[in-house]
Coordinates of C-alpha atoms in Angstrom, one line a residue:
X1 CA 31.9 20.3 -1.4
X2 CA 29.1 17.6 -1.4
X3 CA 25.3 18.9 -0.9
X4 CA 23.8 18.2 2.0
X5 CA 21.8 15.2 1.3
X6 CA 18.2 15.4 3.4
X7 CA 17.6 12.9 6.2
X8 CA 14.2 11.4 6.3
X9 CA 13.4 9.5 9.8
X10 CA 10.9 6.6 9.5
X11 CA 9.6 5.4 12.9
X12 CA 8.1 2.2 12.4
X13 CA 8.9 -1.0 10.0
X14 CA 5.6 -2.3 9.5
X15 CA 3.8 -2.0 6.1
X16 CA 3.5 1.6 6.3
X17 CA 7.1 2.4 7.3
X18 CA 8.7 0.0 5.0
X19 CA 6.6 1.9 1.9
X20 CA 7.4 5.2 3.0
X21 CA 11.3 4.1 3.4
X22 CA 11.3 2.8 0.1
X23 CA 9.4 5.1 -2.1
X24 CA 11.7 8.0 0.2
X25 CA 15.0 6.0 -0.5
X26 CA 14.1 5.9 -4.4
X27 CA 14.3 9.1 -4.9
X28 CA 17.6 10.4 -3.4
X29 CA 16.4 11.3 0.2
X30 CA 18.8 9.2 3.0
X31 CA 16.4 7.4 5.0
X32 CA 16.8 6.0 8.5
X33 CA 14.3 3.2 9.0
X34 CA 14.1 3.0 13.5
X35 CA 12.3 0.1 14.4
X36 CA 11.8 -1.8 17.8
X37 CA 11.9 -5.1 16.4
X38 CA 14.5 -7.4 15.8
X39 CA 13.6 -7.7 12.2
X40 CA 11.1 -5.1 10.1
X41 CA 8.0 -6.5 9.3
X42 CA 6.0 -4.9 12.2
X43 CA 3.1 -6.5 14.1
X44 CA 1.7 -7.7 10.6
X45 CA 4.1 -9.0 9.1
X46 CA 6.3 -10.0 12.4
X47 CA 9.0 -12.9 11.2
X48 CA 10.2 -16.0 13.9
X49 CA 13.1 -15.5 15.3
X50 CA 15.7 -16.8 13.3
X51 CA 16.9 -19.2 15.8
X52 CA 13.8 -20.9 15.5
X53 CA 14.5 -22.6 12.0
X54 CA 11.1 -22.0 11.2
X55 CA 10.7 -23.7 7.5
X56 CA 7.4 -22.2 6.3
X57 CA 7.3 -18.9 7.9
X58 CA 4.6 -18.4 5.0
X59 CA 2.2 -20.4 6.1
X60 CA 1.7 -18.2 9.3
X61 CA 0.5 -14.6 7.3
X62 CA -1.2 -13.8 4.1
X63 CA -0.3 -11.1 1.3
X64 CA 3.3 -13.4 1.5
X65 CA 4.0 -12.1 -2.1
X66 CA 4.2 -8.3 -0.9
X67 CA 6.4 -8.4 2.1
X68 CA 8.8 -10.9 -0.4
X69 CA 9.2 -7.1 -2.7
X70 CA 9.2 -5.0 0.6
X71 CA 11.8 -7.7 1.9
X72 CA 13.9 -7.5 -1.3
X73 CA 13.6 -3.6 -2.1
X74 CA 14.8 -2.8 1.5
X75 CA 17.8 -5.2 1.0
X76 CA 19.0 -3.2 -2.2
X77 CA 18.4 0.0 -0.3
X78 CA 20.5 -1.1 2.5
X79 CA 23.2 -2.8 0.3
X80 CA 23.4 0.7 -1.5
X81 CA 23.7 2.5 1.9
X82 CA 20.2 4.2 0.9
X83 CA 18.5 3.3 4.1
X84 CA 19.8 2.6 7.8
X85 CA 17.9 -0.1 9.9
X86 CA 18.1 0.8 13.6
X87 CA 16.5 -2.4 15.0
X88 CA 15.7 -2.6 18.7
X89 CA 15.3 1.0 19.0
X90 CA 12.4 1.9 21.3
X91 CA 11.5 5.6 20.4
X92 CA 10.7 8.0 23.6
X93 CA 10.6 11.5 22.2
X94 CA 10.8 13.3 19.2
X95 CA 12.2 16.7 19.5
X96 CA 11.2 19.6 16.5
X97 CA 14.5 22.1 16.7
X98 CA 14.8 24.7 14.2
X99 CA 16.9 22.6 12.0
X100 CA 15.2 19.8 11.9
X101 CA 14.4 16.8 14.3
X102 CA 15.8 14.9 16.5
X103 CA 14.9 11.2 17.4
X104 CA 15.5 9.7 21.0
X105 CA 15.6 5.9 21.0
X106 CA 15.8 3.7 24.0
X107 CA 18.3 0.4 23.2
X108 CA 19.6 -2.4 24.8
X109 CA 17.8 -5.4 26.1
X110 CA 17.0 -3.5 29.3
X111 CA 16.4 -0.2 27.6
X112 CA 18.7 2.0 30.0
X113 CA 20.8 3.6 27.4
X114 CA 19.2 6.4 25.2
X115 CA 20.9 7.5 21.7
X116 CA 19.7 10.4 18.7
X117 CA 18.9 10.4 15.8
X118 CA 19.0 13.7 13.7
X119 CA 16.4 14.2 10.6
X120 CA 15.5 16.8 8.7
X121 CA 12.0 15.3 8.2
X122 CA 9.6 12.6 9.7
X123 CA 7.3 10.1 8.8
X124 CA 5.5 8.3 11.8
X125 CA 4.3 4.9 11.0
X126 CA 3.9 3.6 14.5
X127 CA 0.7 1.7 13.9
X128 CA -1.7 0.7 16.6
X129 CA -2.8 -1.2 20.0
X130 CA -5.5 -3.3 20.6
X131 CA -8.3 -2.3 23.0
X132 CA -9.4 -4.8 25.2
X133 CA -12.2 -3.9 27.8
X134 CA -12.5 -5.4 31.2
X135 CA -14.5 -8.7 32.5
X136 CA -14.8 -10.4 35.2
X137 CA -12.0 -13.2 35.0
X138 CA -10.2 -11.4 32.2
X139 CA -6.2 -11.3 34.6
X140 CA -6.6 -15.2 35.1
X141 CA -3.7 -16.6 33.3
X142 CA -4.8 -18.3 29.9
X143 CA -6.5 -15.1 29.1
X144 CA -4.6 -13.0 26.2
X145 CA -4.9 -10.5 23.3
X146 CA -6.1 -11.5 20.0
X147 CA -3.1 -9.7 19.1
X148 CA -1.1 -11.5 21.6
X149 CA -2.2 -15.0 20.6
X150 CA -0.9 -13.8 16.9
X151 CA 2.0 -12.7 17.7
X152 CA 3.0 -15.7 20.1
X153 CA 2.1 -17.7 16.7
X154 CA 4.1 -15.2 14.0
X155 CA 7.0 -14.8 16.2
X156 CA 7.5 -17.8 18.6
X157 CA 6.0 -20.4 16.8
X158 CA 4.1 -20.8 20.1
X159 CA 0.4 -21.8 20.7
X160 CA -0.9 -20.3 23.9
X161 CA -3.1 -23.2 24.9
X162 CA -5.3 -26.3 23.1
X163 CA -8.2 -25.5 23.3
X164 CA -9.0 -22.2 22.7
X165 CA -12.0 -19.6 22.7
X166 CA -11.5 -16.3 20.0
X167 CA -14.2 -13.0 21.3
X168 CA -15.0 -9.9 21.3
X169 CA -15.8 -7.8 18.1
X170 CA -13.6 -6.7 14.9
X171 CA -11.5 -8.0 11.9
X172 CA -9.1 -9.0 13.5
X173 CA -10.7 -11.5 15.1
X174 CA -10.8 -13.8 11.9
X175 CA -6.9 -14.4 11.4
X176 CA -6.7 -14.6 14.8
X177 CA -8.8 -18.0 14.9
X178 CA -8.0 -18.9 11.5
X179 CA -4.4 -19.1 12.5
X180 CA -5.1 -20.9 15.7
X181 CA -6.9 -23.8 13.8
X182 CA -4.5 -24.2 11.3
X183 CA -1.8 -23.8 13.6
X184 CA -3.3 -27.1 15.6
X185 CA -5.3 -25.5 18.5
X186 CA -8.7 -26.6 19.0
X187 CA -10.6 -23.4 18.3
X188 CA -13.9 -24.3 19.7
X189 CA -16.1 -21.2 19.2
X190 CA -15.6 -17.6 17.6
X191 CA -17.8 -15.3 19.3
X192 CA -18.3 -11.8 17.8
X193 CA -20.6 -9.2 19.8
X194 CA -21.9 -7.5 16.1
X195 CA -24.3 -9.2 14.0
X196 CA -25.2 -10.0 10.3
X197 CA -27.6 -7.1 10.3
X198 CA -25.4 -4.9 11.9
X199 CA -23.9 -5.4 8.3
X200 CA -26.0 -5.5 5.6
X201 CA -27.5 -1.7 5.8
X202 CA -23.6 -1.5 4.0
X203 CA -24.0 -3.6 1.2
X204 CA -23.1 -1.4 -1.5
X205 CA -20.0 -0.2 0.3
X206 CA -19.0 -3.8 0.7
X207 CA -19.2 -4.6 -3.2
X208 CA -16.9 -1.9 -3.6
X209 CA -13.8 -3.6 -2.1
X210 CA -14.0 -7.3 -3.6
X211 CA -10.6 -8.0 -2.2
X212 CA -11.8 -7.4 1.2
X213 CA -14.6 -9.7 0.7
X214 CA -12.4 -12.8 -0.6
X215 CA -10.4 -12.2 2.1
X216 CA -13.2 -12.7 4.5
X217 CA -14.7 -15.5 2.5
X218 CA -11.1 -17.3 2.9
X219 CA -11.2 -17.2 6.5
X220 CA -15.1 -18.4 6.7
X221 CA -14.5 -21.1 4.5
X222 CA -11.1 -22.5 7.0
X223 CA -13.3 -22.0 10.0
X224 CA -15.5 -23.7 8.3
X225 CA -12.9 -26.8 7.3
X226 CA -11.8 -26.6 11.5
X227 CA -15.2 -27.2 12.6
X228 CA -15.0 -23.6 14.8
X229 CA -18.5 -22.7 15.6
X230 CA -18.7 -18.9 15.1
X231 CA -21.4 -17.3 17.3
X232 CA -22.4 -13.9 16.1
X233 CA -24.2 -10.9 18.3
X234 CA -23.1 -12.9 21.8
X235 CA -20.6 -11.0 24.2
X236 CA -18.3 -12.5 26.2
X237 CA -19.9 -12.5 29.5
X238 CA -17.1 -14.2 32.5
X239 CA -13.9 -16.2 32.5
X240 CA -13.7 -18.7 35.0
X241 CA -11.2 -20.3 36.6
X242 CA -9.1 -20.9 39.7
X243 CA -5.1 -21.0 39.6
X244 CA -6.1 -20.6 35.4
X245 CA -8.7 -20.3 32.9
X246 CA -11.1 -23.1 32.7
X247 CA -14.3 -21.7 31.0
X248 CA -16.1 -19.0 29.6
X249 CA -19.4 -17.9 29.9
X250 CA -21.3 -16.3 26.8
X251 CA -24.5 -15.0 26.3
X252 CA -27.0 -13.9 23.2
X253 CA -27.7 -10.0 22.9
X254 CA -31.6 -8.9 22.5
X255 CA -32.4 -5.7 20.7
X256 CA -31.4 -3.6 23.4
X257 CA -27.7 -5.3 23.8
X258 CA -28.2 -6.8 26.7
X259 CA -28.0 -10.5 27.5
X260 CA -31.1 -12.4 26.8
X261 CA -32.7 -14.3 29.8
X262 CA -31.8 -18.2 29.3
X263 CA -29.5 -17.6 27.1
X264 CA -26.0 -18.2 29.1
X265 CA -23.8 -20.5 27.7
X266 CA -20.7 -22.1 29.4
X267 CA -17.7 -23.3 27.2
X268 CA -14.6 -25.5 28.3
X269 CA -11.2 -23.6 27.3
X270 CA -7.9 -23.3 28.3
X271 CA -7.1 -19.9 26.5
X272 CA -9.5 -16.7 25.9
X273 CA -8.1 -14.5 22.8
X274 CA -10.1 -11.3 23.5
X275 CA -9.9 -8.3 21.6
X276 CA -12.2 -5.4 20.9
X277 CA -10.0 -3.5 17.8
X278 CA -7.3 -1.5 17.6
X279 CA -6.6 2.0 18.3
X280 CA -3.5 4.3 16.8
X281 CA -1.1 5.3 18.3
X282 CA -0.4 8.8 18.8
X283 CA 1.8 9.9 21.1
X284 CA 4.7 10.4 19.5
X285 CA 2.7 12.9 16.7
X286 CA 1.1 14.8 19.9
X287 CA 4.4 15.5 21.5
X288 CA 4.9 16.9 17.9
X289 CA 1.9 18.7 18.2
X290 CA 0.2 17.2 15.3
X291 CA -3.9 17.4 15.7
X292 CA -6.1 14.2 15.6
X293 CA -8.9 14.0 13.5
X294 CA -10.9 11.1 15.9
X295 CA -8.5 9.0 17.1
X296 CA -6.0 9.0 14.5
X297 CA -3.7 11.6 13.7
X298 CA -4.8 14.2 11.0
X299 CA -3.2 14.4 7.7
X300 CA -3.7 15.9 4.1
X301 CA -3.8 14.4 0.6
X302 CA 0.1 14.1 0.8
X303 CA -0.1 12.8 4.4
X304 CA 1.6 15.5 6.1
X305 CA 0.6 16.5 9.3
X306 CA -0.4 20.0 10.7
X307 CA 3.5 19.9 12.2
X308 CA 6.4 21.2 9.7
X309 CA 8.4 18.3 8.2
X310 CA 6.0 15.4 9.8
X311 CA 4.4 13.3 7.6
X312 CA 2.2 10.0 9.1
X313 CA 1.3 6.8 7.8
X314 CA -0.9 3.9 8.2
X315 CA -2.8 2.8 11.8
X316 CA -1.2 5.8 13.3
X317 CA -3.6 8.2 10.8
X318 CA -7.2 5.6 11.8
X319 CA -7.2 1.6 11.7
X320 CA -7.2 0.2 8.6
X321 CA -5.4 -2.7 7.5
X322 CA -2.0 -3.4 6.0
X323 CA -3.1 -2.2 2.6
X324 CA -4.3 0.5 3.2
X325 CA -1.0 1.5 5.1
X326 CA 1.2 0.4 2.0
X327 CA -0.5 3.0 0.0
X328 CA -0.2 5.8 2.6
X329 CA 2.9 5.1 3.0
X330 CA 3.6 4.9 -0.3
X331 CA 2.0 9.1 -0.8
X332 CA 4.0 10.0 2.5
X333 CA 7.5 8.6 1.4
X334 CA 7.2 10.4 -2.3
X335 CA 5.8 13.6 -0.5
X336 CA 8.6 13.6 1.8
X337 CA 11.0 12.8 -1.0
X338 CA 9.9 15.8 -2.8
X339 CA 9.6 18.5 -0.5
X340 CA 13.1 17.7 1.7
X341 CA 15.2 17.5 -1.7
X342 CA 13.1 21.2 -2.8
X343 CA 10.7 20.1 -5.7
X344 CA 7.0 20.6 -6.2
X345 CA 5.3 16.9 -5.1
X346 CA 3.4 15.9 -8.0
X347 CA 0.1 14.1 -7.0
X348 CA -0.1 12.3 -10.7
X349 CA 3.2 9.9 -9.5
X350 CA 1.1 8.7 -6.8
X351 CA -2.3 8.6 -8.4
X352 CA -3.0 5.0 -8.2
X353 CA -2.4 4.7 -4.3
X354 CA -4.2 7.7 -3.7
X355 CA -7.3 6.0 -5.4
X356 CA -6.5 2.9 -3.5
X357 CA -6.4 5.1 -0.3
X358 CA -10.0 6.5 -1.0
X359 CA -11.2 3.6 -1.9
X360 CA -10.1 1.8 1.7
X361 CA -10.3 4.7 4.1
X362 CA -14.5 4.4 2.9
X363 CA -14.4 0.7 3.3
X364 CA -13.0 0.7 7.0
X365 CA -15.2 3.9 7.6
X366 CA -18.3 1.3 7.2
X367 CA -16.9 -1.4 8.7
X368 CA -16.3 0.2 12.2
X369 CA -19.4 2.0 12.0
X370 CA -20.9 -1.7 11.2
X371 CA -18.4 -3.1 14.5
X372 CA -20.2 0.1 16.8
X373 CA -24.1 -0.4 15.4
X374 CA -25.6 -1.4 18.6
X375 CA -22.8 -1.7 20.9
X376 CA -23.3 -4.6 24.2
X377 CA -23.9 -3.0 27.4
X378 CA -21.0 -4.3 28.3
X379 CA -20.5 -2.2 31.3
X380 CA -23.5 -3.6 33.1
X381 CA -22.1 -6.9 33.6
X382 CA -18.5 -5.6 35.1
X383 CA -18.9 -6.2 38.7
X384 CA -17.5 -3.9 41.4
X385 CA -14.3 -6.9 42.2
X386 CA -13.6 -6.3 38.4
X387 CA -9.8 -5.1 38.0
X388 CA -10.4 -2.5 35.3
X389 CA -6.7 -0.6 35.9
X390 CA -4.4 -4.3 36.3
X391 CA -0.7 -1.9 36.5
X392 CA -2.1 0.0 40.1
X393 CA -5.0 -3.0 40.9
X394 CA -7.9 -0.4 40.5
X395 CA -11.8 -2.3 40.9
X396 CA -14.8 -1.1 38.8
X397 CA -16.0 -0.1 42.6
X398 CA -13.3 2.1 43.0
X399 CA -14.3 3.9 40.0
X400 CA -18.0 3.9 40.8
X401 CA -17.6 5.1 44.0
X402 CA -14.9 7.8 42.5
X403 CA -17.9 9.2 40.3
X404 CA -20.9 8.4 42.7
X405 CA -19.5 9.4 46.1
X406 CA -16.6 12.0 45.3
X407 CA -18.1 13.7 42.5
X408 CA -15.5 13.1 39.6
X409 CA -17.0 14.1 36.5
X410 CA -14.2 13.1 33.7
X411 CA -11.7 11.0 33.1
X412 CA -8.4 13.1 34.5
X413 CA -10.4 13.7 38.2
X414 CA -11.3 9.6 38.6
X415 CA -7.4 9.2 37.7
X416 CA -6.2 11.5 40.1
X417 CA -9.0 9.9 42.6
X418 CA -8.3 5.8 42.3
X419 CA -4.9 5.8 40.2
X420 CA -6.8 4.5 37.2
X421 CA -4.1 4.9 34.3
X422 CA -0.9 5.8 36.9
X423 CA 0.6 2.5 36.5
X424 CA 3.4 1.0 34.0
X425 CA 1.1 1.6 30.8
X426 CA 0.0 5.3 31.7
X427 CA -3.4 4.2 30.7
X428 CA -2.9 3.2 27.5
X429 CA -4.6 -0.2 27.6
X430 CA -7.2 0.6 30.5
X431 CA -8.6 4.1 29.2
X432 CA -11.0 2.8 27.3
X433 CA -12.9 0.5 30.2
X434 CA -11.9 3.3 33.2
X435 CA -14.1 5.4 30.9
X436 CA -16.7 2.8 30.5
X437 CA -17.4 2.3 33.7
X438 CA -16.9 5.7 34.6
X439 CA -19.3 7.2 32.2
X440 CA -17.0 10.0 31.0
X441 CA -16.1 10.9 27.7
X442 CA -12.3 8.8 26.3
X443 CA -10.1 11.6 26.1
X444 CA -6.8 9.9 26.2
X445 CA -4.3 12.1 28.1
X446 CA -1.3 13.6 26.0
X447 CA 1.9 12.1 27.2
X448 CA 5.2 13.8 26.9
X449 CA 7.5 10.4 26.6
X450 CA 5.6 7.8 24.2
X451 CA 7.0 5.2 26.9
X452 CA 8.8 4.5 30.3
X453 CA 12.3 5.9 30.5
X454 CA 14.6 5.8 33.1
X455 CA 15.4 8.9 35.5
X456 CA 18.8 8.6 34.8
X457 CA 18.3 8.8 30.9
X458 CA 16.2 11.9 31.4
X459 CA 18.9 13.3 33.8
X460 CA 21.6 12.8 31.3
X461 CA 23.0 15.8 29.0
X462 CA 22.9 14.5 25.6
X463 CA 22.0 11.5 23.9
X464 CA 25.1 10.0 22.2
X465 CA 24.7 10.0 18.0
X466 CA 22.9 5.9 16.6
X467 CA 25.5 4.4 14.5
X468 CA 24.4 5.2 11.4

């Protein structure tokens, strides 16, 4: 009689999820890798469509060399019927039984049709979001995520406009308008809300990472080469426009964060990249009932979560970066490997990434703490016409007059009040500027199903097995 051979589920194919599968897969654990993309790669290292005959897909990412191994040790983990790819499966829920898990995975291209997957353990790798608070002028057409302007370039091989404008605050601002340039749009300004001095009370931290600073003197030195004019501690103010954008209106912060008198500028654009960093994503791991530790999910020194048989890895555990997520993923995959098949994890096999994991988890610590020094008063300038919920059309007045007038003092009593958050997204892009404008404290509402699903999936008795 064969022994039953443990079932790892990996939800997620970016960086995180493809180190996990791998190091998993390696070491006799059967590993089904559930993906929503087309192709694994996630968000970072998101492939054209092959259809697109794209002939240097390199040219569009950096760190080529390391999805090239992840690329290649996948395929032989596949050939060798190691690892399962379930691409285009949209996870909804992740049910803990008493024998294990099991996975429910919307499919199809209009998502209708549910199927399960069955695990005896899980690793979450579903990375993050971006967080984009409101503006006035911010639903004109022409207006899009940082991330969004990426992954139109990654994927499509599509420039959203010619001229563009790249704001708001974090990392991943940098690629975003270094890809733009060299991609042929006309980036005419980067403007970043935090400030040189915001960063240099971090020096020593900085030193410590000297990858992190090439990195960064790469893209300064190609926005350099495009002629982009980076403007540092100026806020993106208004978008302006009639059937589309037009302009953009920025400003330059005084001590206080708040725009300086005489200090408006306008700027002629045909697409805003905005983008105010990333958050995890969680909602999966609290259906689970794992805790968060800030906004990412909590985890120990082997990545396992506070949840039996759930492991987490990379964005999903705190933002960050892509290497950072290889070497969790790397820990979680040979701790899951370990304690499914019955042995004691040892922490020496994993010693380097574990040092690599300190090492970057301080890093990031400093640089959002660098990104949130002295944060614009951004709600100030949000008039009450502002959108602020775009999926149930919700103005920053109804809000303010939700707090002001009928007395809501937190976040789940202005929802119930204006349908802030009721809409297609269930808040999960306009919590953080609800609660901005509000004045309450974020505290994103736990979800039951980590996205839409149709009554009739919900009403059904029994997801049907994924081919596996």
């Amino acid at each position: 009689m064969t022994a039953h051979r443990p079932v790892l589920a990996v939800i997620g194919a970016g960086p995180a999820g493809l180190a996990g599968a791998l190091a998993a897969a390696a070491r006799g654990v059967r590993v089904v890798l559930i993906d929503s993309g087309a192709e694994a790669g996630g968000q970072f290292y998101r492939q054209p469509a092959q259809g697109l005959g794209a002939r240097r897909p390199q040219a569009l990412h950096h760190q080529w060399r390391t999805w090239e191994r992840l690329r290649a040790g996948l395929d032989t983990h596949l050939a060798a019927d190691r690892v399962t790819h379930l691409r285009d499966h949209h996870v909804w829920c992740v049910e803990g039984q008493s024998a294990g898990f099991t996975v429910h995975a919307l499919i199809g291209p209009e998502q209708e049709e549910s199927v399960a997957v069955h695990a005896d353990g899980v690793l979450l790798a579903t990375g993050g979001y971006e967080k984009v608070l409101p503006f006035p002028g911010w639903t004109l057409p022409g207006v899009i995520t940082a991330g969004g302007a990426q992954a139109l370039l990654k994927g499509g091989l599509v420039l959203p406009g010619r001229t563009a404008v790249v704001a708001g605050t974090g990392p991943l601002l940098l690629p975003v308008a270094t890809g733009l340039a060299a991609a042929g749009a006309r980036v005419v300004a980067l403007v970043e809300s935090a400030g040189p001095a915001d960063f240099t009370p971090r020096a020593r931290i900085w030193a410590g990472a000297p990858a992190k600073l090439a990195e960064g003197a790469v893209h300064a030195a190609q926005l350099l080469r495009h002629g982009v004019s980076v403007m540092t501690r100026h806020p993106l103010m208004e978008a302006h426009g009639t059937e589309r954008l037009e302009s953009v209106t920025v400003a330059a912060l005084d001590p206080e964060g708040r725009p300086a008198p005489g200090t408006r500028r306008r700027i002629v654009c045909d697409t805003l990249a905005i983008g105010h960093g990333l958050l995890p994503h969680t909602d999966l791991a609290e259906g689970l009932g794992c805790r968060l530790d800030g906004p990412g999910v909590r985890v120990d020194d082997e990545q396992r979560t506070d949840a039996p048989g759930v492991w987490a890895a990379g964005e999903t555990t705190g933002i960050g970066g892509s290497t950072l997520s290889l070497a969790e993923g790397h820990i979680a995959g040979r701790s899951a490997a370990a304690r499914l098949t019955g042995t004691v994890p040892d922490p020496r096999e994993w010693a380097p990434a574990a040092r690599a994991r300190t090492r970057l988890r301080s890093f990031f610590a400093a640089l959002d703490a660098a990104y949130a020094a002295r944060p614009a008063r951004w709600t100030e300038q949000i008039t009450d016409a502002t959108v602020v919920c775009r999926c149930e059309e919700v103005t920053a007045g109804a809000v303010r007059e939700a707090v002001g007038t009928l007395g809501a003092g937190d976040l789940r009593t202005v929802k119930l009040l204006t349908r802030a958050g009721m809409g297609w997204c269930q808040g999960r892009m306009c919590e953080p500027g609800v609660a901005g404008v509000a004045g309450c404290a974020l505290t994103p509402a736990r979800r039951l199903l980590a996205r839409p699903v149709p009554l009739g999936v919900l009403a059904a008795p029994a997801d049907p097995p994924a081919p596996q």
